[in-house]
Amino acid sequence: MQSVTSLSALQKTVSQWKQQGLSVGLVATMGNLHEGHASLVTRAQLLCDKVVVSIFVNPTQFGEAEDYQGYPRTIEADCELLDKLSTDLVFMPDEVEVYPQGHSAGVRLTLPDELENILCGHDRPGHFAGVARVVARLFSMVKPDVAIFGEKDYQQLLLIRYLTKSLDLPIEIVGAPVIRETDGLAMSSRNGYLDAGQRARAGAIYRVLCQMRDALQAGDNDFPVLEQQARQQLIEAGLEPDYVSIRRAEDLQAPSRDHQSLQLLAAASLGKARLIDNLHVDLAFLDR
Ligand code: AMP
């Protein structure tokens, strides 16, 4: 596996690949890699000839009171895992490489308010603007043909699709399913913040989403009541919910009662960790 930190070294390799007619896939990460990230690499390998994984803890997507400084940085273990997966190239730029004018300067992207400032965007002002900025920059540096993002960050995935379409970038955006622990907890770098007691309770978030899905599939379509019940169950399990919400899967807007393609989304704090998860429900094929 080739490991590079400079843009010039990255572009030298990528342009050689392109001259050979090889397609390039990008998996963008903040490191502290787990099986969720590994699944994206495997998916990229199925779709592309060469796979680049970027590792960069992006300062512009963290709020002032958030965990940028303490975010887990485990470069050695990450490179070992990527090497085992036969990743072609790991790109680990520093901040100057990503933001040559400094991250307080440089161009800003404006995203549609109704997609940016709801759900996680409502609780983390500026977060998705920072994500859009770094993803646009990584796209311009790597110039991938395909980029794989996890459905675990569902709102982020929709915003990246929007960004790519609206800038008319020649990049295919592929969503990959959520990889979970055995109790259903979505794998996340932030799960490492949980102590044993918190970890034992963290599975509640997935359980509650599954119960909402079951109720919807059984024909219950009183969304506000279902959301309120789910919120209460999270509180009883010892979590502090930011939101539990049933939305239209295609654009995360509020669904009408007969809408069939739904996304159930939740975010909750547990100690130092803010956990997010979501589940897709398609009611179109149910025989009711
Ligand atoms: P992060 O390093 O947390 O920024 O995540 C990098 C990429 O991995 C994003 O596209 C995430 O959506 C994806 N990802 C993180 N956790 C999971 C998971 N449990 N399953 C699938 N994809 C994930």
GROMACS .gro file of C-alpha atoms and ligand atoms in nm:
model
  311
    1MET     CA    1   0.000   0.000   0.000
    2GLN     CA    2   0.126   0.342  -0.094
    3SER     CA    3   0.099   0.603   0.179
    4VAL     CA    4   0.122   0.975   0.092
    5THR     CA    5   0.069   1.304   0.269
    6SER     CA    6   0.127   1.558  -0.009
    7LEU     CA    7  -0.112   1.657  -0.284
    8SER     CA    8   0.166   1.633  -0.544
    9ALA     CA    9   0.247   1.270  -0.452
   10LEU     CA   10  -0.123   1.184  -0.459
   11GLN     CA   11  -0.178   1.343  -0.797
   12LYS     CA   12   0.130   1.180  -0.945
   13THR     CA   13  -0.006   0.832  -0.867
   14VAL     CA   14  -0.367   0.908  -0.956
   15SER     CA   15  -0.271   1.061  -1.292
   16GLN     CA   16  -0.059   0.754  -1.374
   17TRP     CA   17  -0.362   0.534  -1.300
   18LYS     CA   18  -0.584   0.751  -1.517
   19GLN     CA   19  -0.334   0.738  -1.805
   20GLN     CA   20  -0.361   0.359  -1.782
   21GLY     CA   21  -0.739   0.389  -1.810
   22LEU     CA   22  -0.800   0.271  -1.453
   23SER     CA   23  -1.099   0.391  -1.251
   24VAL     CA   24  -1.047   0.541  -0.906
   25GLY     CA   25  -1.268   0.507  -0.597
   26LEU     CA   26  -1.247   0.731  -0.290
   27VAL     CA   27  -1.340   0.645   0.068
   28ALA     CA   28  -1.314   0.962   0.279
   29THR     CA   29  -1.265   0.905   0.653
   30MET     CA   30  -1.151   1.073   0.971
   31GLY     CA   31  -0.956   0.761   1.073
   32ASN     CA   32  -0.997   0.540   1.383
   33LEU     CA   33  -1.114   0.284   1.134
   34HIS     CA   34  -1.353  -0.002   1.209
   35GLU     CA   35  -1.551  -0.261   1.012
   36GLY     CA   36  -1.791   0.007   0.887
   37HIS     CA   37  -1.507   0.185   0.711
   38ALA     CA   38  -1.366  -0.149   0.591
   39SER     CA   39  -1.700  -0.229   0.426
   40LEU     CA   40  -1.674   0.094   0.224
   41VAL     CA   41  -1.325  -0.001   0.106
   42THR     CA   42  -1.446  -0.346   0.001
   43ARG     CA   43  -1.739  -0.190  -0.185
   44ALA     CA   44  -1.506   0.056  -0.360
   45GLN     CA   45  -1.282  -0.233  -0.466
   46LEU     CA   46  -1.580  -0.404  -0.630
   47LEU     CA   47  -1.664  -0.089  -0.824
   48CYS     CA   48  -1.322   0.052  -0.916
   49ASP     CA   49  -0.976  -0.056  -1.030
   50LYS     CA   50  -0.794   0.148  -0.766
   51VAL     CA   51  -0.902   0.266  -0.422
   52VAL     CA   52  -0.783   0.572  -0.232
   53VAL     CA   53  -0.872   0.608   0.138
   54SER     CA   54  -0.827   0.952   0.288
   55ILE     CA   55  -0.772   1.006   0.659
   56PHE     CA   56  -0.819   1.363   0.776
   57VAL     CA   57  -0.982   1.487   1.095
   58ASN     CA   58  -1.154   1.788   0.947
   59PRO     CA   59  -1.158   2.089   1.183
   60THR     CA   60  -1.429   2.276   0.990
   61GLN     CA   61  -1.700   2.021   1.068
   62PHE     CA   62  -1.657   2.038   1.447
   63GLY     CA   63  -1.840   2.297   1.658
   64GLU     CA   64  -1.640   2.493   1.917
   65ALA     CA   65  -1.759   2.281   2.209
   66GLU     CA   66  -1.715   1.955   2.018
   67ASP     CA   67  -1.449   1.684   2.030
   68TYR     CA   68  -1.203   1.794   1.757
   69GLN     CA   69  -0.899   1.789   1.988
   70GLY     CA   70  -0.993   1.461   2.154
   71TYR     CA   71  -1.115   1.282   1.840
   72PRO     CA   72  -0.939   0.941   1.835
   73ARG     CA   73  -0.631   0.941   1.611
   74THR     CA   74  -0.497   0.588   1.552
   75ILE     CA   75  -0.293   0.620   1.233
   76GLU     CA   76  -0.077   0.309   1.281
   77ALA     CA   77  -0.367   0.070   1.340
   78ASP     CA   78  -0.560   0.238   1.056
   79CYS     CA   79  -0.277   0.182   0.807
   80GLU     CA   80  -0.240  -0.178   0.921
   81LEU     CA   81  -0.609  -0.243   0.856
   82LEU     CA   82  -0.603  -0.067   0.517
   83ASP     CA   83  -0.295  -0.263   0.416
   84LYS     CA   84  -0.468  -0.590   0.511
   85LEU     CA   85  -0.764  -0.485   0.295
   86SER     CA   86  -0.522  -0.432   0.000
   87THR     CA   87  -0.605  -0.063  -0.027
   88ASP     CA   88  -0.399   0.091  -0.307
   89LEU     CA   89  -0.325   0.427  -0.151
   90VAL     CA   90  -0.384   0.601   0.181
   91PHE     CA   91  -0.385   0.982   0.165
   92MET     CA   92  -0.316   1.154   0.497
   93PRO     CA   93  -0.290   1.526   0.426
   94ASP     CA   94  -0.222   1.783   0.697
   95GLU     CA   95  -0.438   2.089   0.746
   96VAL     CA   96  -0.224   2.314   0.523
   97GLU     CA   97  -0.257   2.071   0.234
   98VAL     CA   98  -0.635   2.065   0.263
   99TYR     CA   99  -0.682   2.433   0.347
  100PRO     CA  100  -0.384   2.620   0.195
  101GLN     CA  101  -0.529   2.958   0.295
  102GLY     CA  102  -0.610   2.836   0.646
  103HIS     CA  103  -0.947   2.693   0.736
  104SER     CA  104  -1.088   3.027   0.840
  105ALA     CA  105  -1.029   3.164   0.490
  106GLY     CA  106  -1.125   3.020   0.152
  107VAL     CA  107  -1.451   2.959  -0.028
  108ARG     CA  108  -1.772   2.859   0.154
  109LEU     CA  109  -2.052   2.653   0.005
  110THR     CA  110  -2.413   2.736   0.078
  111LEU     CA  111  -2.638   2.433   0.105
  112PRO     CA  112  -3.019   2.430   0.088
  113ASP     CA  113  -3.147   2.534   0.429
  114GLU     CA  114  -3.418   2.266   0.437
  115LEU     CA  115  -3.157   1.991   0.404
  116GLU     CA  116  -2.866   2.148   0.594
  117ASN     CA  117  -3.030   2.294   0.903
  118ILE     CA  118  -3.261   2.012   1.011
  119LEU     CA  119  -3.193   1.707   1.233
  120CYS     CA  120  -2.814   1.687   1.293
  121GLY     CA  121  -2.766   2.022   1.118
  122HIS     CA  122  -3.004   2.184   1.365
  123ASP     CA  123  -2.812   2.044   1.663
  124ARG     CA  124  -2.467   2.105   1.511
  125PRO     CA  125  -2.476   2.448   1.339
  126GLY     CA  126  -2.212   2.473   1.065
  127HIS     CA  127  -2.136   2.100   1.071
  128PHE     CA  128  -2.261   2.017   0.722
  129ALA     CA  129  -2.107   2.330   0.569
  130GLY     CA  130  -1.774   2.199   0.702
  131VAL     CA  131  -1.846   1.850   0.565
  132ALA     CA  132  -1.938   1.992   0.224
  133ARG     CA  133  -1.623   2.201   0.219
  134VAL     CA  134  -1.389   1.914   0.297
  135VAL     CA  135  -1.564   1.671   0.063
  136ALA     CA  136  -1.551   1.924  -0.224
  137ARG     CA  137  -1.180   1.974  -0.150
  138LEU     CA  138  -1.110   1.599  -0.132
  139PHE     CA  139  -1.297   1.552  -0.461
  140SER     CA  140  -1.083   1.823  -0.625
  141MET     CA  141  -0.763   1.668  -0.486
  142VAL     CA  142  -0.833   1.299  -0.559
  143LYS     CA  143  -1.058   1.338  -0.866
  144PRO     CA  144  -1.227   1.003  -0.809
  145ASP     CA  145  -1.470   0.840  -1.051
  146VAL     CA  146  -1.670   0.695  -0.762
  147ALA     CA  147  -1.697   0.797  -0.395
  148ILE     CA  148  -1.847   0.569  -0.130
  149PHE     CA  149  -2.021   0.709   0.178
  150GLY     CA  150  -2.196   0.526   0.461
  151GLU     CA  151  -2.573   0.537   0.501
  152LYS     CA  152  -2.502   0.563   0.873
  153ASP     CA  153  -2.460   0.935   0.809
  154TYR     CA  154  -2.776   0.951   0.601
  155GLN     CA  155  -2.824   1.330   0.602
  156GLN     CA  156  -2.457   1.371   0.506
  157LEU     CA  157  -2.503   1.126   0.218
  158LEU     CA  158  -2.801   1.325   0.081
  159LEU     CA  159  -2.608   1.653   0.111
  160ILE     CA  160  -2.308   1.506  -0.072
  161ARG     CA  161  -2.537   1.381  -0.349
  162TYR     CA  162  -2.686   1.731  -0.371
  163LEU     CA  163  -2.342   1.895  -0.378
  164THR     CA  164  -2.214   1.661  -0.649
  165LYS     CA  165  -2.522   1.711  -0.863
  166SER     CA  166  -2.539   2.086  -0.822
  167LEU     CA  167  -2.168   2.131  -0.910
  168ASP     CA  168  -2.218   1.879  -1.191
  169LEU     CA  169  -1.912   1.682  -1.078
  170PRO     CA  170  -1.837   1.368  -1.282
  171ILE     CA  171  -1.837   1.151  -0.969
  172GLU     CA  172  -2.074   0.867  -0.889
  173ILE     CA  173  -2.186   0.880  -0.525
  174VAL     CA  174  -2.255   0.536  -0.379
  175GLY     CA  175  -2.424   0.476  -0.041
  176ALA     CA  176  -2.324   0.170   0.162
  177PRO     CA  177  -2.528   0.002   0.439
  178VAL     CA  178  -2.475   0.057   0.812
  179ILE     CA  179  -2.245  -0.199   0.973
  180ARG     CA  180  -2.350  -0.285   1.328
  181GLU     CA  181  -2.225  -0.452   1.646
  182THR     CA  182  -2.408  -0.770   1.752
  183ASP     CA  183  -2.659  -0.573   1.966
  184GLY     CA  184  -2.738  -0.351   1.668
  185LEU     CA  185  -2.535  -0.047   1.773
  186ALA     CA  186  -2.403   0.120   1.457
  187MET     CA  187  -2.024   0.103   1.453
  188SER     CA  188  -1.871   0.445   1.512
  189SER     CA  189  -1.539   0.595   1.616
  190ARG     CA  190  -1.729   0.772   1.894
  191ASN     CA  191  -1.845   0.440   2.049
  192GLY     CA  192  -1.498   0.431   2.208
  193TYR     CA  193  -1.610   0.714   2.436
  194LEU     CA  194  -1.864   0.483   2.605
  195ASP     CA  195  -1.777   0.315   2.936
  196ALA     CA  196  -1.902  -0.041   3.000
  197GLY     CA  197  -2.231   0.069   3.155
  198GLN     CA  198  -2.306   0.316   2.875
  199ARG     CA  199  -2.207   0.061   2.611
  200ALA     CA  200  -2.458  -0.186   2.756
  201ARG     CA  201  -2.736   0.073   2.711
  202ALA     CA  202  -2.630   0.203   2.369
  203GLY     CA  203  -2.809  -0.073   2.175
  204ALA     CA  204  -3.138   0.099   2.270
  205ILE     CA  205  -3.109   0.342   1.981
  206TYR     CA  206  -3.129   0.065   1.718
  207ARG     CA  207  -3.393  -0.129   1.916
  208VAL     CA  208  -3.615   0.178   1.930
  209LEU     CA  209  -3.579   0.239   1.555
  210CYS     CA  210  -3.670  -0.126   1.488
  211GLN     CA  211  -3.979  -0.096   1.708
  212MET     CA  212  -4.088   0.213   1.514
  213ARG     CA  213  -4.033   0.024   1.187
  214ASP     CA  214  -4.242  -0.270   1.314
  215ALA     CA  215  -4.526  -0.037   1.416
  216LEU     CA  216  -4.522   0.134   1.074
  217GLN     CA  217  -4.522  -0.201   0.898
  218ALA     CA  218  -4.819  -0.306   1.115
  219GLY     CA  219  -5.011  -0.007   0.975
  220ASP     CA  220  -4.963   0.255   1.246
  221ASN     CA  221  -4.907   0.587   1.072
  222ASP     CA  222  -4.948   0.834   1.356
  223PHE     CA  223  -4.593   0.962   1.314
  224PRO     CA  224  -4.588   1.219   1.598
  225VAL     CA  225  -4.709   0.959   1.850
  226LEU     CA  226  -4.457   0.701   1.729
  227GLU     CA  227  -4.176   0.959   1.752
  228GLN     CA  228  -4.283   1.062   2.102
  229GLN     CA  229  -4.298   0.699   2.221
  230ALA     CA  230  -3.954   0.628   2.078
  231ARG     CA  231  -3.812   0.938   2.242
  232GLN     CA  232  -3.956   0.828   2.577
  233GLN     CA  233  -3.805   0.480   2.537
  234LEU     CA  234  -3.463   0.631   2.474
  235ILE     CA  235  -3.493   0.845   2.787
  236GLU     CA  236  -3.597   0.539   2.988
  237ALA     CA  237  -3.289   0.355   2.856
  238GLY     CA  238  -3.071   0.636   2.994
  239LEU     CA  239  -3.000   0.824   2.669
  240GLU     CA  240  -3.059   1.193   2.605
  241PRO     CA  241  -3.228   1.217   2.265
  242ASP     CA  242  -3.162   1.515   2.037
  243TYR     CA  243  -3.425   1.395   1.791
  244VAL     CA  244  -3.623   1.091   1.683
  245SER     CA  245  -3.785   1.158   1.350
  246ILE     CA  246  -3.976   0.990   1.069
  247ARG     CA  247  -3.895   1.158   0.737
  248ARG     CA  248  -3.930   1.110   0.363
  249ALA     CA  249  -3.631   0.900   0.258
  250GLU     CA  250  -3.568   1.096  -0.061
  251ASP     CA  251  -3.529   1.445   0.090
  252LEU     CA  252  -3.575   1.419   0.469
  253GLN     CA  253  -3.884   1.642   0.464
  254ALA     CA  254  -4.193   1.566   0.676
  255PRO     CA  255  -4.394   1.282   0.518
  256SER     CA  256  -4.767   1.274   0.457
  257ARG     CA  257  -4.941   0.989   0.640
  258ASP     CA  258  -4.955   0.774   0.327
  259HIS     CA  259  -4.592   0.828   0.222
  260GLN     CA  260  -4.428   0.492   0.162
  261SER     CA  261  -4.053   0.543   0.145
  262LEU     CA  262  -3.954   0.651   0.495
  263GLN     CA  263  -3.631   0.708   0.685
  264LEU     CA  264  -3.637   0.675   1.063
  265LEU     CA  265  -3.358   0.879   1.220
  266ALA     CA  266  -3.237   0.929   1.575
  267ALA     CA  267  -2.956   1.107   1.756
  268ALA     CA  268  -2.890   1.083   2.128
  269SER     CA  269  -2.616   1.160   2.375
  270LEU     CA  270  -2.481   0.899   2.609
  271GLY     CA  271  -2.210   1.043   2.832
  272LYS     CA  272  -1.948   1.201   2.608
  273ALA     CA  273  -2.072   1.025   2.293
  274ARG     CA  274  -2.333   1.158   2.054
  275LEU     CA  275  -2.476   0.855   1.875
  276ILE     CA  276  -2.670   0.866   1.549
  277ASP     CA  277  -2.851   0.594   1.359
  278ASN     CA  278  -3.121   0.551   1.097
  279LEU     CA  279  -3.331   0.284   0.929
  280HIS     CA  280  -3.507   0.275   0.595
  281VAL     CA  281  -3.868   0.153   0.576
  282ASP     CA  282  -4.044   0.092   0.248
  283LEU     CA  283  -4.417   0.038   0.294
  284ALA     CA  284  -4.487   0.005  -0.079
  285PHE     CA  285  -4.458  -0.372  -0.095
  286LEU     CA  286  -4.654  -0.457   0.217
  287ASP     CA  287  -4.975  -0.649   0.166
  288ARG     CA  288  -5.207  -0.454   0.396
  289AMP     P1  289  -1.602   0.900   0.957
  289AMP     O1  290  -1.462   0.849   0.964
  289AMP     O2  291  -1.681   0.878   1.079
  289AMP     O3  292  -1.610   1.040   0.902
  289AMP     O4  293  -1.674   0.810   0.846
  289AMP     C1  294  -1.619   0.792   0.720
  289AMP     C2  295  -1.719   0.718   0.633
  289AMP     O5  296  -1.749   0.592   0.693
  289AMP     C3  297  -1.853   0.792   0.619
  289AMP     O6  298  -1.899   0.778   0.486
  289AMP     C4  299  -1.942   0.720   0.716
  289AMP     O7  300  -2.079   0.727   0.682
  289AMP     C5  301  -1.890   0.578   0.703
  289AMP     N1  302  -1.925   0.498   0.821
  289AMP     C6  303  -1.900   0.528   0.950
  289AMP     N2  304  -1.952   0.433   1.030
  289AMP     C7  305  -2.012   0.342   0.951
  289AMP     C8  306  -2.084   0.220   0.974
  289AMP     N3  307  -2.106   0.174   1.097
  289AMP     N4  308  -2.131   0.153   0.867
  289AMP     C9  309  -2.109   0.199   0.741
  289AMP     N5  310  -2.042   0.313   0.712
  289AMP    C10  311  -1.995   0.383   0.816
   0.00000   0.00000   0.00000
